[in-house]
CSV table of C-alpha atoms in Angstrom, one decimal:
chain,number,residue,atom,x,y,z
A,1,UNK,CA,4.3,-19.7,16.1
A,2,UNK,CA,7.0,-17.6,17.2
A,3,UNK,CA,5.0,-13.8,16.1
A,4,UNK,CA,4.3,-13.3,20.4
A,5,UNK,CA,8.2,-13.9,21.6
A,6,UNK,CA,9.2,-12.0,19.1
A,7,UNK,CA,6.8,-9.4,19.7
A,8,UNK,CA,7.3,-9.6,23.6
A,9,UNK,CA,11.1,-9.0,23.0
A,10,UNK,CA,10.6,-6.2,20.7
A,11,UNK,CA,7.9,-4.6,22.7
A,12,UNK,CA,10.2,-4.7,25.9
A,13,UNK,CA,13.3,-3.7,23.8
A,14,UNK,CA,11.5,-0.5,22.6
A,15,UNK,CA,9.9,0.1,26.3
A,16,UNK,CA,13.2,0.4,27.6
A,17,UNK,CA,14.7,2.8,24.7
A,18,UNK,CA,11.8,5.1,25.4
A,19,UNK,CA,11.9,5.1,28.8
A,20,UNK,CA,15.8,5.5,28.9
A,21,UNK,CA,15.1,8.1,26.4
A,22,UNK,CA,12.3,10.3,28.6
A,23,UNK,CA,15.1,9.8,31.7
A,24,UNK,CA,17.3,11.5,29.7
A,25,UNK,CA,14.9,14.4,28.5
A,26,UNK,CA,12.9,14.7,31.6
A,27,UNK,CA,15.8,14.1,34.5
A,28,UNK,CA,19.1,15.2,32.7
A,29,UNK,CA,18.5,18.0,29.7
A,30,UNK,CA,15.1,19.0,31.5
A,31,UNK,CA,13.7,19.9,27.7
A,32,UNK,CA,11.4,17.4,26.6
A,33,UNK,CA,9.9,17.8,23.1
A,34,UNK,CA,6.9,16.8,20.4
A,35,UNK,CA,9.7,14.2,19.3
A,36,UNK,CA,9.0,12.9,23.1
A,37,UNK,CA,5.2,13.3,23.3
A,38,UNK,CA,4.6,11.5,19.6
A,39,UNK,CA,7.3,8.3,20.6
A,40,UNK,CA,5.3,7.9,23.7
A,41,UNK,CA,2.1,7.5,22.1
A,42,UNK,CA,3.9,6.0,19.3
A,43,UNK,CA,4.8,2.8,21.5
A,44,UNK,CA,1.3,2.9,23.6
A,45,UNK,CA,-0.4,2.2,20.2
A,46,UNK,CA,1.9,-0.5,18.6
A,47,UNK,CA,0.6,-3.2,20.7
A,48,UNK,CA,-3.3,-2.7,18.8
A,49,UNK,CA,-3.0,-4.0,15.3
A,50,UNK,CA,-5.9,-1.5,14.0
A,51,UNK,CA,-3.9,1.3,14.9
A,52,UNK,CA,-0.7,-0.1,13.4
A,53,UNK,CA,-0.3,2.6,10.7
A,54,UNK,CA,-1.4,5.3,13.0
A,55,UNK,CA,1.6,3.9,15.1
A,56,UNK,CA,4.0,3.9,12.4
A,57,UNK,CA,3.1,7.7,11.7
A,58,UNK,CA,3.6,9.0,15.0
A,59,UNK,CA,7.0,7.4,14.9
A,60,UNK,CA,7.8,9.3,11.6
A,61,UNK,CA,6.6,12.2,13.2
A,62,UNK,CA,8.5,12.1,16.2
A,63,UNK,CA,11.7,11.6,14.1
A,64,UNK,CA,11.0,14.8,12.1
A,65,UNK,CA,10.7,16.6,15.4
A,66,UNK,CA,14.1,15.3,16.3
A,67,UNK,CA,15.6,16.1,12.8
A,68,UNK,CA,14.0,19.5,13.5
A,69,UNK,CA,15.9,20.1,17.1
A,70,UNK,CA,18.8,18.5,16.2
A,71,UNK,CA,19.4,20.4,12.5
A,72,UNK,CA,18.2,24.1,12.4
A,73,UNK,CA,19.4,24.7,9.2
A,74,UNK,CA,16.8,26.9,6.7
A,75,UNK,CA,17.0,24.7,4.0
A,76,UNK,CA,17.0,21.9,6.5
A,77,UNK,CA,13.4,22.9,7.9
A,78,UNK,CA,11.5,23.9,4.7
A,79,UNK,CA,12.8,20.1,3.7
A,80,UNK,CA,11.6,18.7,7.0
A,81,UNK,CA,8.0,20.7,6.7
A,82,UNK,CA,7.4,18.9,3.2
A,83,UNK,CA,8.4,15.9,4.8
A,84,UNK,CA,6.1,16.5,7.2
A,85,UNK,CA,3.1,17.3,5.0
A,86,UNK,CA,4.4,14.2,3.0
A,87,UNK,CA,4.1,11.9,5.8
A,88,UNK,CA,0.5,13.7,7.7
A,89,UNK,CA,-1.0,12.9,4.1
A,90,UNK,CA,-0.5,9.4,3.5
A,91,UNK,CA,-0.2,8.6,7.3
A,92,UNK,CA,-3.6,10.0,7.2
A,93,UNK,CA,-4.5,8.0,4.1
A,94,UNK,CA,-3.1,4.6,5.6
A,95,UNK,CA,-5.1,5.1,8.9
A,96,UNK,CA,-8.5,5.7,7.2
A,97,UNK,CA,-7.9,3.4,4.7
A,98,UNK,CA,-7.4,0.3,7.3
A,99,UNK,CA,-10.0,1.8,9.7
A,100,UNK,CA,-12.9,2.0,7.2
A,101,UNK,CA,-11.5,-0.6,4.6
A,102,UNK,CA,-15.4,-2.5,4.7
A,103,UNK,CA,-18.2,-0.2,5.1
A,104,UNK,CA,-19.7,-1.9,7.6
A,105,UNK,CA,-16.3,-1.6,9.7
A,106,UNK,CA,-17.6,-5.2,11.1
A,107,UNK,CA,-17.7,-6.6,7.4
A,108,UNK,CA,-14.1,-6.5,7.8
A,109,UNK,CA,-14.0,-9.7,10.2
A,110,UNK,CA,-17.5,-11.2,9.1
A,111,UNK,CA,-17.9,-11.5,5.7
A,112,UNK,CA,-21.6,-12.6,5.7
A,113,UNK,CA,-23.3,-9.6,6.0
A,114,UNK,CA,-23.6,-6.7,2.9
A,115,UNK,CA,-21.1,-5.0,2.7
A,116,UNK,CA,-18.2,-2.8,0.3
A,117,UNK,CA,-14.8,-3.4,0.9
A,118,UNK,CA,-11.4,-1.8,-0.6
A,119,UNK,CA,-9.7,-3.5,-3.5
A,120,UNK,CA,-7.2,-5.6,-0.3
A,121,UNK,CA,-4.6,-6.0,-2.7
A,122,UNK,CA,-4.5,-2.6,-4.7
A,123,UNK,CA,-5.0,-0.8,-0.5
A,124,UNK,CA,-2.1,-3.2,1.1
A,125,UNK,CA,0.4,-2.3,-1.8
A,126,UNK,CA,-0.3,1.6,-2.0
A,127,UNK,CA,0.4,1.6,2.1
A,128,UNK,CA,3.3,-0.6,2.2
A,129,UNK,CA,4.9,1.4,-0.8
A,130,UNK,CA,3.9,4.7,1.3
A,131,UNK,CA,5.6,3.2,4.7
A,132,UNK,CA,8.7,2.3,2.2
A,133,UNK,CA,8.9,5.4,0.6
A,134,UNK,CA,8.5,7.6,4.1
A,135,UNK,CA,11.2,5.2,5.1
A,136,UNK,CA,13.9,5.8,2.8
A,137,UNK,CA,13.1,9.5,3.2
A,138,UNK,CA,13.4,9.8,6.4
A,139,UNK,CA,17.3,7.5,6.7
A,140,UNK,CA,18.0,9.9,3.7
A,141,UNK,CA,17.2,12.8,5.1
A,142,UNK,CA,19.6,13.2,7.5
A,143,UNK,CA,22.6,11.6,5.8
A,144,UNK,CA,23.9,15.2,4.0
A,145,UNK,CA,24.3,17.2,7.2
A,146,UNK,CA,26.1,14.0,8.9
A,147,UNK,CA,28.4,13.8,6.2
A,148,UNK,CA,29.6,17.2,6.5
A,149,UNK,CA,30.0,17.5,10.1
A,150,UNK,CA,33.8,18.1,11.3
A,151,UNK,CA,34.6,14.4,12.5
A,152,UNK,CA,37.7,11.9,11.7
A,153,UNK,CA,36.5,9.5,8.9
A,154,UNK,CA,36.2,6.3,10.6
A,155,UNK,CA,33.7,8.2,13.7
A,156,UNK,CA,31.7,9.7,11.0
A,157,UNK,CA,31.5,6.3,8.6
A,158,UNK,CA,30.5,5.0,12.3
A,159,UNK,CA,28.3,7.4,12.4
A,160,UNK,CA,26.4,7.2,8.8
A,161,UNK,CA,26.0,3.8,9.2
A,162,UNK,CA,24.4,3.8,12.6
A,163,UNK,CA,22.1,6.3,11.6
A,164,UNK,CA,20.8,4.4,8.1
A,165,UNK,CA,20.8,0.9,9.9
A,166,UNK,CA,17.4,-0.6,10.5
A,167,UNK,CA,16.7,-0.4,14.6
A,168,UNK,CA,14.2,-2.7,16.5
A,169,UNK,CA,11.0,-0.4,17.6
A,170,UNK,CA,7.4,-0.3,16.5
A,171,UNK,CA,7.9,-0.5,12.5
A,172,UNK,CA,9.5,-4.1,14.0
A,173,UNK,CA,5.9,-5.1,14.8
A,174,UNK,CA,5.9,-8.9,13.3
A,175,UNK,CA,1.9,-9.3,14.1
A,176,UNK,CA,1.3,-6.5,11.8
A,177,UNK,CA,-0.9,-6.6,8.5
């Protein structure tokens, strides 16, 4: 009853963070990144429910693109290209999986014609414990480094808590599967 409102809000809430966001990178730093690119197609996608994992992904990937800018540590980036390869993988697995989950694609939505279809339970599980697990990684990941920046306590407990607080954007998506 209320899934469109809430998606309305949440669609118009992330529109503006993005487009604040590309102001910021386009008019004032003049340095726009991948991070930039992936977010942007990140939010044109979230709005199709086919291509809600695909969306999800691209959001992931745009925030190891950030982590990568914004931490240049060694150790840091050999983390973040594992992370990387971690989230390409099952992104890639969570995509194909919904996009050819009934072969004929159209047994999907009508049932009456021949078809094979993934194990729904066993295929909905594995991606929701993959979007979980890419999740935590990805508030964890940055948590070490923000810990041991030079700031007064209550700025960087600010700080940590801001950073592994859920926000509203496309994983918000309440129409999703």
């Amino acid at each position: 009853m209320y899934a469109l409102p809430v998606g309305i809000v949440f669609l118009c809430l992330a529109t503006v963070t993005v487009a604040l966001r590309l102001y910021t990178r386009l008019k004032l730093v003049r340095k726009p990144g991948w991070d930039d690119l992936l977010i942007v197609l990140s939010l044109a996608l979230w709005i199709t429910i086919p291509l809600y994992n695909l969306t999800l992904t691209l959001t992931k990937l745009s925030l190891i693109f950030l982590y990568r800018r914004l931490f240049p540590t060694h150790t840091y980036r050999i983390l973040l290209i594992l992370t990387l390869i971690f989230v390409i993988i099952t992104g890639l697995w969570m995509v194909l999986s919904t996009l050819i989950f009934c072969i004929p694609i159209n047994a999907f939505w009508d049932t009456s014609i021949p078809h094979t279809c993934l194990p729904e339970d066993v295929v909905w599980c594995l991606n929701a414990a993959f979007q979980i697990t890419t999740d935590l990684i990805l508030v964890v990941l940055p948590l070490p480094i923000l810990a041991n920046l030079n700031l007064p306590k209550r700025q960087k407990a600010a700080l940590l808590q801001e950073t592994a607080s859920p926000q509203p954007g496309p994983s918000s998506n309440p129409t999703s599967p």
